[in-house]
Amino acid sequence: MNLVMRIKDFSPQRKFAWSVIGIILLIGLQLSYMRFFKGFASVTNLSDEFPWGFWIGFDVIAGVALASGGFTLCFLVYIIGYHRYHSIVRPTVLTAFLGYILVAVGLLYDLGKYFNIWHPLVMWNPHSVMFEVAWCVMLYLSVLFLEFVPMVLEKFNLQTPLHFMQKITIPVVILGVLLSTLHQSSLGSVYLIVPEKLHELWYTPILPLLFFLSAITVGPAMVILESALSSKIFHRGLELNIMVDIAGFQLVGMIVYVGVKIQDLFVRGVVPSLFTGSYEATHFMLEIGILLAACLILILPKLRAHPRWLLLSSILTVVGILYNRLNISWVGMMRSSGTFYFPAWSEVFISLFLVTIGAVAFYFIVKWLPVFPEIEGNEENA
Amino acid sequence: MQETKPGKAILLDFTECIGCGACEQACAKEHGLPADPPEDRLSHKNYTVVLENKGQHYRKMCMHCLVPTCVSVCPVGALEKTDEGPVVYHPDRCIGCRYCMMACPFQIPKYEWEKPVPVIRKCIMCNERVKEGGETACSWVCPTGACRFGSREKLLAIAHRRIKAFPDRYVDYIYGETEVGGTGVLMMSGVPFADLGFPEDLGTKPLSELTWTVMSKIPNIVITGGLLLGGISWIIHRRMDIEKENLISPARNGQLNIKPVEQLDKEIVKGEEQSGKEG
């Protein structure tokens, strides 16, 4: 009864948004059924020639990078001591926690024998990068859970465990930063084994370093983007001075990342292959171009301090890093595979389905738990 | 890192192959696969194919590398290099990540894309037969001696002798002798291997070394990184505590504060923090 009344009170935009979400969830459920009961061929364009497609590229390789806001911000706040960013720690930790859960769920869709996902726990192969990534992601998910759980404890006013959690915050954060450093870079190491398959513009022995640098670049950008979005959706103010500050860290990371990336092209002597007119070259130039545009906005202090430009630079950064991950997992792997891969609509839709679930979960958790102090318990605003 | 176990091997002499397809049939029968290869390429339905190019028959199958890339990348050890030589697969361990398909330099492992619970399929060098001292189905059935089974050292010696005796007949190259550290399948051809679609620029080192150089640094990163982060955090927070103490009772250090504005700022931040916690 209560729910019906509330839906009646929704504004037209809100009704529309919820209808779209509902439709996405319904179609996503149907596609999930097909994936798990009819096999890959029914929903994907994956093949023996191209065994890793959109799900690995977007849900896992890019997803992990985009969820890096958690460890970068926790590093700044708890290790370096920038306690004035404290107000955005909780939404960021929540985003990272949900992000990593989505990565794990996305992985379930991509694993042929998803019910064996726990096997790396007991069946070890320390020579495998995938083994290390599996362990790091599992452990980091636990760390994120520990960082998330104080919000629940606070909600139910459980003081004793809350005090205990506060005491172990710094060791937990250190563990989180270490694990993130390892698996963010290891996702780059995953591609070290394919020197003859990944296009030379992207294949470099320093892939792990580039993956790590790009992760700490996109982390702050995701924090800004996510804060801007929640300020819109939850009608709360944007802490602009904090955002501008964080954008400063992002700029440093980005300059180092793009610098190392370009220098690496010279060191390996593959600059000529930028000008061969191949589709790889086009994609590579676009990828770098997007990041340079974001750099340019942040370098100019006037633009950086302007909310719209700041938001634009964050979007560009996120798109640029996402583009990089898809270039490595998809564009750069295509020529050697001897086939043309383009994801089936259902592949993309399942990823959209998962992202939607994440966003809806974020929405309801913010309504329920003390994520943003002023929204907690304010359920009438739903 | 991994030990090299040469073990048993297969020697394929393409110049002797008449393209009868007996090996394909025998393989299909041995492993319960559909008897007629549905396509002219490897798939989960056929572990080996006989093809023809430039007037010469040739064959594709798992190379059974001495240090297999697939074995090194598999996170759960579902692929294994046995002491006898075959690279075998344990479907019950497999999680279906398909990293082996991605990493194999010869693009050998194939997948059952149509099945709800798919497994990897590839030649396993008739592991059961080899373990019992027998030979592979394909070499056993080959009518011309184009496919021979034996110890890798002996087969390699035979191959070198043949090339020396008939230099006009062969390309002076034994494919698999050094590729990615050497393979358990050795190939001889009258046509350049590149024309047959075999990758030529694989190098002579196992690909897994590329990863291991990074992986082996991980314990160091963890220990150094952990100490570094802990140290930084401790120093910074210790200094913050001292500043707070000075602010509360400047007399304790016998001097007044030099930069009161900054410290007031910190006090405000601290206040905000507390109110944040309370809220």
mmCIF file with all atom_site columns, N, CA, C and O in Angstrom, chain A residues 38 40-41 47-49 51-52 78 80 110 112-113 116 119 123 125-126 128-129 132 190 193 196-197, chain B residues 41 71-74 91-99 102 104-105 111 113-114 211 215 218 236-237:
data_model
loop_
_atom_site.group_PDB
_atom_site.id
_atom_site.type_symbol
_atom_site.label_atom_id
_atom_site.label_alt_id
_atom_site.label_comp_id
_atom_site.label_asym_id
_atom_site.label_entity_id
_atom_site.label_seq_id
_atom_site.pdbx_PDB_ins_code
_atom_site.Cartn_x
_atom_site.Cartn_y
_atom_site.Cartn_z
_atom_site.occupancy
_atom_site.B_iso_or_equiv
_atom_site.pdbx_formal_charge
_atom_site.auth_seq_id
_atom_site.auth_comp_id
_atom_site.auth_asym_id
_atom_site.auth_atom_id
_atom_site.pdbx_PDB_model_num
ATOM 1   N N  . LYS A 1 38  ? 21.827 -22.344 -21.665 1.00 0.00 ? 38  LYS A N  1
ATOM 2   C CA . LYS A 1 38  ? 21.954 -22.688 -23.088 1.00 0.00 ? 38  LYS A CA 1
ATOM 3   C C  . LYS A 1 38  ? 23.386 -22.569 -23.588 1.00 0.00 ? 38  LYS A C  1
ATOM 4   O O  . LYS A 1 38  ? 23.667 -22.923 -24.733 1.00 0.00 ? 38  LYS A O  1
ATOM 5   N N  . PHE A 1 40  ? 27.353 -20.402 -24.017 1.00 0.00 ? 40  PHE A N  1
ATOM 6   C CA . PHE A 1 40  ? 27.889 -19.140 -24.532 1.00 0.00 ? 40  PHE A CA 1
ATOM 7   C C  . PHE A 1 40  ? 27.338 -18.802 -25.912 1.00 0.00 ? 40  PHE A C  1
ATOM 8   O O  . PHE A 1 40  ? 27.082 -17.655 -26.224 1.00 0.00 ? 40  PHE A O  1
ATOM 9   N N  . ALA A 1 41  ? 27.202 -19.842 -26.764 1.00 0.00 ? 41  ALA A N  1
ATOM 10  C CA . ALA A 1 41  ? 26.845 -19.587 -28.156 1.00 0.00 ? 41  ALA A CA 1
ATOM 11  C C  . ALA A 1 41  ? 25.497 -18.887 -28.268 1.00 0.00 ? 41  ALA A C  1
ATOM 12  O O  . ALA A 1 41  ? 25.251 -18.175 -29.235 1.00 0.00 ? 41  ALA A O  1
ATOM 13  N N  . SER A 1 47  ? 34.402 -17.105 -29.816 1.00 0.00 ? 47  SER A N  1
ATOM 14  C CA . SER A 1 47  ? 34.730 -18.232 -30.685 1.00 0.00 ? 47  SER A CA 1
ATOM 15  C C  . SER A 1 47  ? 36.093 -18.771 -30.288 1.00 0.00 ? 47  SER A C  1
ATOM 16  O O  . SER A 1 47  ? 36.800 -18.165 -29.481 1.00 0.00 ? 47  SER A O  1
ATOM 17  N N  . ASP A 1 48  ? 36.468 -19.909 -30.868 1.00 0.00 ? 48  ASP A N  1
ATOM 18  C CA . ASP A 1 48  ? 37.791 -20.473 -30.602 1.00 0.00 ? 48  ASP A CA 1
ATOM 19  C C  . ASP A 1 48  ? 38.886 -19.482 -30.971 1.00 0.00 ? 48  ASP A C  1
ATOM 20  O O  . ASP A 1 48  ? 39.942 -19.452 -30.350 1.00 0.00 ? 48  ASP A O  1
ATOM 21  N N  . GLU A 1 49  ? 38.635 -18.659 -31.998 1.00 0.00 ? 49  GLU A N  1
ATOM 22  C CA . GLU A 1 49  ? 39.642 -17.682 -32.432 1.00 0.00 ? 49  GLU A CA 1
ATOM 23  C C  . GLU A 1 49  ? 39.680 -16.491 -31.493 1.00 0.00 ? 49  GLU A C  1
ATOM 24  O O  . GLU A 1 49  ? 40.704 -15.839 -31.346 1.00 0.00 ? 49  GLU A O  1
ATOM 25  N N  . PRO A 1 51  ? 38.542 -16.065 -27.830 1.00 0.00 ? 51  PRO A N  1
ATOM 26  C CA . PRO A 1 51  ? 37.915 -16.627 -26.629 1.00 0.00 ? 51  PRO A CA 1
ATOM 27  C C  . PRO A 1 51  ? 37.623 -15.617 -25.522 1.00 0.00 ? 51  PRO A C  1
ATOM 28  O O  . PRO A 1 51  ? 36.828 -15.900 -24.637 1.00 0.00 ? 51  PRO A O  1
ATOM 29  N N  . TRP A 1 52  ? 38.285 -14.458 -25.551 1.00 0.00 ? 52  TRP A N  1
ATOM 30  C CA . TRP A 1 52  ? 38.022 -13.430 -24.533 1.00 0.00 ? 52  TRP A CA 1
ATOM 31  C C  . TRP A 1 52  ? 37.390 -12.233 -25.209 1.00 0.00 ? 52  TRP A C  1
ATOM 32  O O  . TRP A 1 52  ? 38.036 -11.562 -26.012 1.00 0.00 ? 52  TRP A O  1
ATOM 33  N N  . TYR A 1 78  ? 43.870 7.799   4.806   1.00 0.00 ? 78  TYR A N  1
ATOM 34  C CA . TYR A 1 78  ? 44.331 7.096   6.003   1.00 0.00 ? 78  TYR A CA 1
ATOM 35  C C  . TYR A 1 78  ? 45.843 6.973   6.092   1.00 0.00 ? 78  TYR A C  1
ATOM 36  O O  . TYR A 1 78  ? 46.396 6.936   7.173   1.00 0.00 ? 78  TYR A O  1
ATOM 37  N N  . ILE A 1 80  ? 48.265 8.931   4.037   1.00 0.00 ? 80  ILE A N  1
ATOM 38  C CA . ILE A 1 80  ? 48.905 10.238  3.928   1.00 0.00 ? 80  ILE A CA 1
ATOM 39  C C  . ILE A 1 80  ? 48.302 11.237  4.911   1.00 0.00 ? 80  ILE A C  1
ATOM 40  O O  . ILE A 1 80  ? 48.930 12.225  5.268   1.00 0.00 ? 80  ILE A O  1
ATOM 41  N N  . ASP A 1 110 ? 31.300 -15.067 -17.229 1.00 0.00 ? 110 ASP A N  1
ATOM 42  C CA . ASP A 1 110 ? 32.316 -15.371 -18.233 1.00 0.00 ? 110 ASP A CA 1
ATOM 43  C C  . ASP A 1 110 ? 32.968 -16.731 -18.029 1.00 0.00 ? 110 ASP A C  1
ATOM 44  O O  . ASP A 1 110 ? 33.495 -17.309 -18.972 1.00 0.00 ? 110 ASP A O  1
ATOM 45  N N  . GLY A 1 112 ? 33.298 -20.542 -17.878 1.00 0.00 ? 112 GLY A N  1
ATOM 46  C CA . GLY A 1 112 ? 32.523 -21.659 -18.402 1.00 0.00 ? 112 GLY A CA 1
ATOM 47  C C  . GLY A 1 112 ? 32.026 -22.561 -17.290 1.00 0.00 ? 112 GLY A C  1
ATOM 48  O O  . GLY A 1 112 ? 30.905 -23.049 -17.305 1.00 0.00 ? 112 GLY A O  1
ATOM 49  N N  . LYS A 1 113 ? 32.878 -22.791 -16.281 1.00 0.00 ? 113 LYS A N  1
ATOM 50  C CA . LYS A 1 113 ? 32.455 -23.599 -15.138 1.00 0.00 ? 113 LYS A CA 1
ATOM 51  C C  . LYS A 1 113 ? 32.455 -22.702 -13.906 1.00 0.00 ? 113 LYS A C  1
ATOM 52  O O  . LYS A 1 113 ? 33.279 -22.845 -13.003 1.00 0.00 ? 113 LYS A O  1
ATOM 53  N N  . ASN A 1 116 ? 32.885 -23.581 -10.269 1.00 0.00 ? 116 ASN A N  1
ATOM 54  C CA . ASN A 1 116 ? 34.220 -23.932 -9.762  1.00 0.00 ? 116 ASN A CA 1
ATOM 55  C C  . ASN A 1 116 ? 35.038 -22.695 -9.405  1.00 0.00 ? 116 ASN A C  1
ATOM 56  O O  . ASN A 1 116 ? 36.255 -22.791 -9.250  1.00 0.00 ? 116 ASN A O  1
ATOM 57  N N  . HIS A 1 119 ? 37.849 -22.762 -6.938  1.00 0.00 ? 119 HIS A N  1
ATOM 58  C CA . HIS A 1 119 ? 38.987 -23.680 -7.094  1.00 0.00 ? 119 HIS A CA 1
ATOM 59  C C  . HIS A 1 119 ? 40.360 -23.074 -6.821  1.00 0.00 ? 119 HIS A C  1
ATOM 60  O O  . HIS A 1 119 ? 41.209 -23.750 -6.246  1.00 0.00 ? 119 HIS A O  1
ATOM 61  N N  . MET A 1 123 ? 43.294 -25.187 -5.318  1.00 0.00 ? 123 MET A N  1
ATOM 62  C CA . MET A 1 123 ? 44.127 -25.748 -6.385  1.00 0.00 ? 123 MET A CA 1
ATOM 63  C C  . MET A 1 123 ? 45.081 -24.660 -6.846  1.00 0.00 ? 123 MET A C  1
ATOM 64  O O  . MET A 1 123 ? 44.699 -23.746 -7.546  1.00 0.00 ? 123 MET A O  1
ATOM 65  N N  . ASN A 1 125 ? 48.333 -22.716 -8.541  1.00 0.00 ? 125 ASN A N  1
ATOM 66  C CA . ASN A 1 125 ? 49.388 -22.662 -9.553  1.00 0.00 ? 125 ASN A CA 1
ATOM 67  C C  . ASN A 1 125 ? 50.054 -21.298 -9.467  1.00 0.00 ? 125 ASN A C  1
ATOM 68  O O  . ASN A 1 125 ? 49.656 -20.359 -10.153 1.00 0.00 ? 125 ASN A O  1
ATOM 69  N N  . PRO A 1 126 ? 51.054 -21.154 -8.603  1.00 0.00 ? 126 PRO A N  1
ATOM 70  C CA . PRO A 1 126 ? 51.662 -19.839 -8.369  1.00 0.00 ? 126 PRO A CA 1
ATOM 71  C C  . PRO A 1 126 ? 52.340 -19.252 -9.606  1.00 0.00 ? 126 PRO A C  1
ATOM 72  O O  . PRO A 1 126 ? 52.687 -18.075 -9.605  1.00 0.00 ? 126 PRO A O  1
ATOM 73  N N  . SER A 1 128 ? 50.794 -18.858 -12.381 1.00 0.00 ? 128 SER A N  1
ATOM 74  C CA . SER A 1 128 ? 49.760 -18.234 -13.189 1.00 0.00 ? 128 SER A CA 1
ATOM 75  C C  . SER A 1 128 ? 49.402 -16.845 -12.661 1.00 0.00 ? 128 SER A C  1
ATOM 76  O O  . SER A 1 128 ? 49.114 -16.675 -11.487 1.00 0.00 ? 128 SER A O  1
ATOM 77  N N  . VAL A 1 129 ? 49.416 -15.860 -13.558 1.00 0.00 ? 129 VAL A N  1
ATOM 78  C CA . VAL A 1 129 ? 48.986 -14.513 -13.172 1.00 0.00 ? 129 VAL A CA 1
ATOM 79  C C  . VAL A 1 129 ? 47.526 -14.544 -12.745 1.00 0.00 ? 129 VAL A C  1
ATOM 80  O O  . VAL A 1 129 ? 47.122 -13.880 -11.800 1.00 0.00 ? 129 VAL A O  1
ATOM 81  N N  . GLU A 1 132 ? 47.102 -15.415 -9.216  1.00 0.00 ? 132 GLU A N  1
ATOM 82  C CA . GLU A 1 132 ? 47.412 -14.307 -8.313  1.00 0.00 ? 132 GLU A CA 1
ATOM 83  C C  . GLU A 1 132 ? 46.285 -13.280 -8.312  1.00 0.00 ? 132 GLU A C  1
ATOM 84  O O  . GLU A 1 132 ? 45.870 -12.797 -7.256  1.00 0.00 ? 132 GLU A O  1
ATOM 85  N N  . VAL A 1 190 ? 48.704 -10.120 -17.163 1.00 0.00 ? 190 VAL A N  1
ATOM 86  C CA . VAL A 1 190 ? 47.938 -11.162 -17.853 1.00 0.00 ? 190 VAL A CA 1
ATOM 87  C C  . VAL A 1 190 ? 48.299 -11.187 -19.339 1.00 0.00 ? 190 VAL A C  1
ATOM 88  O O  . VAL A 1 190 ? 48.389 -12.241 -19.951 1.00 0.00 ? 190 VAL A O  1
ATOM 89  N N  . ILE A 1 193 ? 51.955 -12.645 -21.583 1.00 0.00 ? 193 ILE A N  1
ATOM 90  C CA . ILE A 1 193 ? 52.168 -13.971 -22.149 1.00 0.00 ? 193 ILE A CA 1
ATOM 91  C C  . ILE A 1 193 ? 51.837 -14.011 -23.649 1.00 0.00 ? 193 ILE A C  1
ATOM 92  O O  . ILE A 1 193 ? 52.110 -15.008 -24.310 1.00 0.00 ? 193 ILE A O  1
ATOM 93  N N  . GLU A 1 196 ? 53.146 -12.294 -29.200 1.00 0.00 ? 196 GLU A N  1
ATOM 94  C CA . GLU A 1 196 ? 52.948 -12.431 -30.642 1.00 0.00 ? 196 GLU A CA 1
ATOM 95  C C  . GLU A 1 196 ? 51.500 -12.175 -31.029 1.00 0.00 ? 196 GLU A C  1
ATOM 96  O O  . GLU A 1 196 ? 51.167 -12.157 -32.200 1.00 0.00 ? 196 GLU A O  1
ATOM 97  N N  . LYS A 1 197 ? 50.631 -11.963 -30.035 1.00 0.00 ? 197 LYS A N  1
ATOM 98  C CA . LYS A 1 197 ? 49.207 -11.776 -30.354 1.00 0.00 ? 197 LYS A CA 1
ATOM 99  C C  . LYS A 1 197 ? 48.732 -10.342 -30.161 1.00 0.00 ? 197 LYS A C  1
ATOM 100 O O  . LYS A 1 197 ? 47.937 -9.834  -30.935 1.00 0.00 ? 197 LYS A O  1
ATOM 101 N N  . ARG B 2 41  ? 39.491 -27.489 -39.775 1.00 0.00 ? 41  ARG B N  1
ATOM 102 C CA . ARG B 2 41  ? 40.228 -26.789 -38.732 1.00 0.00 ? 41  ARG B CA 1
ATOM 103 C C  . ARG B 2 41  ? 40.007 -27.529 -37.419 1.00 0.00 ? 41  ARG B C  1
ATOM 104 O O  . ARG B 2 41  ? 39.043 -28.285 -37.273 1.00 0.00 ? 41  ARG B O  1
ATOM 105 N N  . VAL B 2 71  ? 49.969 -24.647 -19.443 1.00 0.00 ? 71  VAL B N  1
ATOM 106 C CA . VAL B 2 71  ? 50.158 -25.161 -18.076 1.00 0.00 ? 71  VAL B CA 1
ATOM 107 C C  . VAL B 2 71  ? 50.534 -24.019 -17.134 1.00 0.00 ? 71  VAL B C  1
ATOM 108 O O  . VAL B 2 71  ? 50.055 -23.938 -16.009 1.00 0.00 ? 71  VAL B O  1
ATOM 109 N N  . SER B 2 72  ? 51.377 -23.102 -17.638 1.00 0.00 ? 72  SER B N  1
ATOM 110 C CA . SER B 2 72  ? 51.843 -22.016 -16.769 1.00 0.00 ? 72  SER B CA 1
ATOM 111 C C  . SER B 2 72  ? 50.731 -21.022 -16.467 1.00 0.00 ? 72  SER B C  1
ATOM 112 O O  . SER B 2 72  ? 50.706 -20.434 -15.398 1.00 0.00 ? 72  SER B O  1
ATOM 113 N N  . VAL B 2 73  ? 49.804 -20.798 -17.413 1.00 0.00 ? 73  VAL B N  1
ATOM 114 C CA . VAL B 2 73  ? 48.785 -19.761 -17.180 1.00 0.00 ? 73  VAL B CA 1
ATOM 115 C C  . VAL B 2 73  ? 47.561 -20.276 -16.436 1.00 0.00 ? 73  VAL B C  1
ATOM 116 O O  . VAL B 2 73  ? 46.832 -19.496 -15.838 1.00 0.00 ? 73  VAL B O  1
ATOM 117 N N  . CYS B 2 74  ? 47.322 -21.567 -16.457 1.00 0.00 ? 74  CYS B N  1
ATOM 118 C CA . CYS B 2 74  ? 46.086 -22.088 -15.853 1.00 0.00 ? 74  CYS B CA 1
ATOM 119 C C  . CYS B 2 74  ? 46.081 -21.816 -14.345 1.00 0.00 ? 74  CYS B C  1
ATOM 120 O O  . CYS B 2 74  ? 46.955 -22.288 -13.624 1.00 0.00 ? 74  CYS B O  1
ATOM 121 N N  . PRO B 2 91  ? 39.380 -31.852 -16.626 1.00 0.00 ? 91  PRO B N  1
ATOM 122 C CA . PRO B 2 91  ? 38.161 -31.016 -16.695 1.00 0.00 ? 91  PRO B CA 1
ATOM 123 C C  . PRO B 2 91  ? 37.549 -30.750 -15.325 1.00 0.00 ? 91  PRO B C  1
ATOM 124 O O  . PRO B 2 91  ? 36.908 -29.717 -15.135 1.00 0.00 ? 91  PRO B O  1
ATOM 125 N N  . ASP B 2 92  ? 37.766 -31.658 -14.362 1.00 0.00 ? 92  ASP B N  1
ATOM 126 C CA . ASP B 2 92  ? 37.146 -31.454 -13.051 1.00 0.00 ? 92  ASP B CA 1
ATOM 127 C C  . ASP B 2 92  ? 37.783 -30.296 -12.294 1.00 0.00 ? 92  ASP B C  1
ATOM 128 O O  . ASP B 2 92  ? 37.176 -29.713 -11.404 1.00 0.00 ? 92  ASP B O  1
ATOM 129 N N  . ARG B 2 93  ? 39.035 -29.945 -12.645 1.00 0.00 ? 93  ARG B N  1
ATOM 130 C CA . ARG B 2 93  ? 39.675 -28.792 -11.994 1.00 0.00 ? 93  ARG B CA 1
ATOM 131 C C  . ARG B 2 93  ? 39.313 -27.483 -12.695 1.00 0.00 ? 93  ARG B C  1
ATOM 132 O O  . ARG B 2 93  ? 39.292 -26.427 -12.074 1.00 0.00 ? 93  ARG B O  1
ATOM 133 N N  . CYS B 2 94  ? 39.088 -27.563 -14.004 1.00 0.00 ? 94  CYS B N  1
ATOM 134 C CA . CYS B 2 94  ? 38.921 -26.378 -14.863 1.00 0.00 ? 94  CYS B CA 1
ATOM 135 C C  . CYS B 2 94  ? 37.807 -25.461 -14.352 1.00 0.00 ? 94  CYS B C  1
ATOM 136 O O  . CYS B 2 94  ? 36.756 -25.924 -13.921 1.00 0.00 ? 94  CYS B O  1
ATOM 137 N N  . ILE B 2 95  ? 38.073 -24.123 -14.389 1.00 0.00 ? 95  ILE B N  1
ATOM 138 C CA . ILE B 2 95  ? 37.014 -23.174 -14.048 1.00 0.00 ? 95  ILE B CA 1
ATOM 139 C C  . ILE B 2 95  ? 36.445 -22.509 -15.306 1.00 0.00 ? 95  ILE B C  1
ATOM 140 O O  . ILE B 2 95  ? 35.502 -21.742 -15.230 1.00 0.00 ? 95  ILE B O  1
ATOM 141 N N  . GLY B 2 96  ? 37.044 -22.776 -16.450 1.00 0.00 ? 96  GLY B N  1
ATOM 142 C CA . GLY B 2 96  ? 36.513 -22.251 -17.707 1.00 0.00 ? 96  GLY B CA 1
ATOM 143 C C  . GLY B 2 96  ? 36.905 -20.815 -18.001 1.00 0.00 ? 96  GLY B C  1
ATOM 144 O O  . GLY B 2 96  ? 36.157 -20.091 -18.639 1.00 0.00 ? 96  GLY B O  1
ATOM 145 N N  . CYS B 2 97  ? 38.098 -20.380 -17.540 1.00 0.00 ? 97  CYS B N  1
ATOM 146 C CA . CYS B 2 97  ? 38.494 -18.989 -17.789 1.00 0.00 ? 97  CYS B CA 1
ATOM 147 C C  . CYS B 2 97  ? 39.066 -18.797 -19.198 1.00 0.00 ? 97  CYS B C  1
ATOM 148 O O  . CYS B 2 97  ? 39.157 -17.689 -19.684 1.00 0.00 ? 97  CYS B O  1
ATOM 149 N N  . ARG B 2 98  ? 39.495 -19.863 -19.822 1.00 0.00 ? 98  ARG B N  1
ATOM 150 C CA . ARG B 2 98  ? 39.980 -19.852 -21.211 1.00 0.00 ? 98  ARG B CA 1
ATOM 151 C C  . ARG B 2 98  ? 41.274 -19.062 -21.391 1.00 0.00 ? 98  ARG B C  1
ATOM 152 O O  . ARG B 2 98  ? 41.595 -18.619 -22.485 1.00 0.00 ? 98  ARG B O  1
ATOM 153 N N  . TYR B 2 99  ? 42.012 -18.893 -20.296 1.00 0.00 ? 99  TYR B N  1
ATOM 154 C CA . TYR B 2 99  ? 43.318 -18.224 -20.406 1.00 0.00 ? 99  TYR B CA 1
ATOM 155 C C  . TYR B 2 99  ? 44.266 -19.091 -21.249 1.00 0.00 ? 99  TYR B C  1
ATOM 156 O O  . TYR B 2 99  ? 45.119 -18.571 -21.958 1.00 0.00 ? 99  TYR B O  1
ATOM 157 N N  . MET B 2 102 ? 43.758 -18.253 -24.793 1.00 0.00 ? 102 MET B N  1
ATOM 158 C CA . MET B 2 102 ? 44.332 -16.946 -25.056 1.00 0.00 ? 102 MET B CA 1
ATOM 159 C C  . MET B 2 102 ? 45.839 -17.034 -25.211 1.00 0.00 ? 102 MET B C  1
ATOM 160 O O  . MET B 2 102 ? 46.440 -16.417 -26.078 1.00 0.00 ? 102 MET B O  1
ATOM 161 N N  . CYS B 2 104 ? 47.988 -19.807 -25.576 1.00 0.00 ? 104 CYS B N  1
ATOM 162 C CA . CYS B 2 104 ? 48.680 -20.803 -26.403 1.00 0.00 ? 104 CYS B CA 1
ATOM 163 C C  . CYS B 2 104 ? 49.205 -20.164 -27.684 1.00 0.00 ? 104 CYS B C  1
ATOM 164 O O  . CYS B 2 104 ? 48.444 -19.614 -28.471 1.00 0.00 ? 104 CYS B O  1
ATOM 165 N N  . PRO B 2 105 ? 50.524 -20.223 -27.912 1.00 0.00 ? 105 PRO B N  1
ATOM 166 C CA . PRO B 2 105 ? 51.078 -19.583 -29.102 1.00 0.00 ? 105 PRO B CA 1
ATOM 167 C C  . PRO B 2 105 ? 50.665 -20.293 -30.392 1.00 0.00 ? 105 PRO B C  1
ATOM 168 O O  . PRO B 2 105 ? 50.779 -19.719 -31.474 1.00 0.00 ? 105 PRO B O  1
ATOM 169 N N  . TYR B 2 111 ? 37.079 -24.882 -27.417 1.00 0.00 ? 111 TYR B N  1
ATOM 170 C CA . TYR B 2 111 ? 36.058 -24.823 -26.377 1.00 0.00 ? 111 TYR B CA 1
ATOM 171 C C  . TYR B 2 111 ? 34.707 -25.273 -26.901 1.00 0.00 ? 111 TYR B C  1
ATOM 172 O O  . TYR B 2 111 ? 34.405 -25.120 -28.080 1.00 0.00 ? 111 TYR B O  1
ATOM 173 N N  . TRP B 2 113 ? 31.540 -24.197 -27.135 1.00 0.00 ? 113 TRP B N  1
ATOM 174 C CA . TRP B 2 113 ? 30.743 -22.971 -26.965 1.00 0.00 ? 113 TRP B CA 1
ATOM 175 C C  . TRP B 2 113 ? 29.255 -23.236 -26.879 1.00 0.00 ? 113 TRP B C  1
ATOM 176 O O  . TRP B 2 113 ? 28.505 -22.428 -26.333 1.00 0.00 ? 113 TRP B O  1
ATOM 177 N N  . GLU B 2 114 ? 28.784 -24.358 -27.439 1.00 0.00 ? 114 GLU B N  1
ATOM 178 C CA . GLU B 2 114 ? 27.337 -24.605 -27.470 1.00 0.00 ? 114 GLU B CA 1
ATOM 179 C C  . GLU B 2 114 ? 26.823 -25.227 -26.175 1.00 0.00 ? 114 GLU B C  1
ATOM 180 O O  . GLU B 2 114 ? 25.630 -25.273 -25.947 1.00 0.00 ? 114 GLU B O  1
ATOM 181 N N  . THR B 2 211 ? 56.204 -13.829 -17.942 1.00 0.00 ? 211 THR B N  1
ATOM 182 C CA . THR B 2 211 ? 55.368 -13.556 -16.778 1.00 0.00 ? 211 THR B CA 1
ATOM 183 C C  . THR B 2 211 ? 56.152 -13.734 -15.491 1.00 0.00 ? 211 THR B C  1
ATOM 184 O O  . THR B 2 211 ? 55.995 -12.974 -14.556 1.00 0.00 ? 211 THR B O  1
ATOM 185 N N  . MET B 2 215 ? 56.180 -11.977 -11.878 1.00 0.00 ? 215 MET B N  1
ATOM 186 C CA . MET B 2 215 ? 55.560 -12.699 -10.761 1.00 0.00 ? 215 MET B CA 1
ATOM 187 C C  . MET B 2 215 ? 56.547 -12.926 -9.611  1.00 0.00 ? 215 MET B C  1
ATOM 188 O O  . MET B 2 215 ? 56.169 -12.874 -8.437  1.00 0.00 ? 215 MET B O  1
ATOM 189 N N  . ILE B 2 218 ? 56.792 -10.372 -6.732  1.00 0.00 ? 218 ILE B N  1
ATOM 190 C CA . ILE B 2 218 ? 55.634 -10.060 -5.884  1.00 0.00 ? 218 ILE B CA 1
ATOM 191 C C  . ILE B 2 218 ? 55.946 -10.125 -4.383  1.00 0.00 ? 218 ILE B C  1
ATOM 192 O O  . ILE B 2 218 ? 55.604 -9.192  -3.655  1.00 0.00 ? 218 ILE B O  1
ATOM 193 N N  . ILE B 2 236 ? 53.454 10.147  9.653   1.00 0.00 ? 236 ILE B N  1
ATOM 194 C CA . ILE B 2 236 ? 52.541 11.261  9.432   1.00 0.00 ? 236 ILE B CA 1
ATOM 195 C C  . ILE B 2 236 ? 51.586 11.420  10.610  1.00 0.00 ? 236 ILE B C  1
ATOM 196 O O  . ILE B 2 236 ? 51.382 12.531  11.126  1.00 0.00 ? 236 ILE B O  1
ATOM 197 N N  . HIS B 2 237 ? 51.041 10.290  11.070  1.00 0.00 ? 237 HIS B N  1
ATOM 198 C CA . HIS B 2 237 ? 50.063 10.410  12.151  1.00 0.00 ? 237 HIS B CA 1
ATOM 199 C C  . HIS B 2 237 ? 50.711 10.794  13.479  1.00 0.00 ? 237 HIS B C  1
ATOM 200 O O  . HIS B 2 237 ? 50.121 11.491  14.281  1.00 0.00 ? 237 HIS B O  1
#
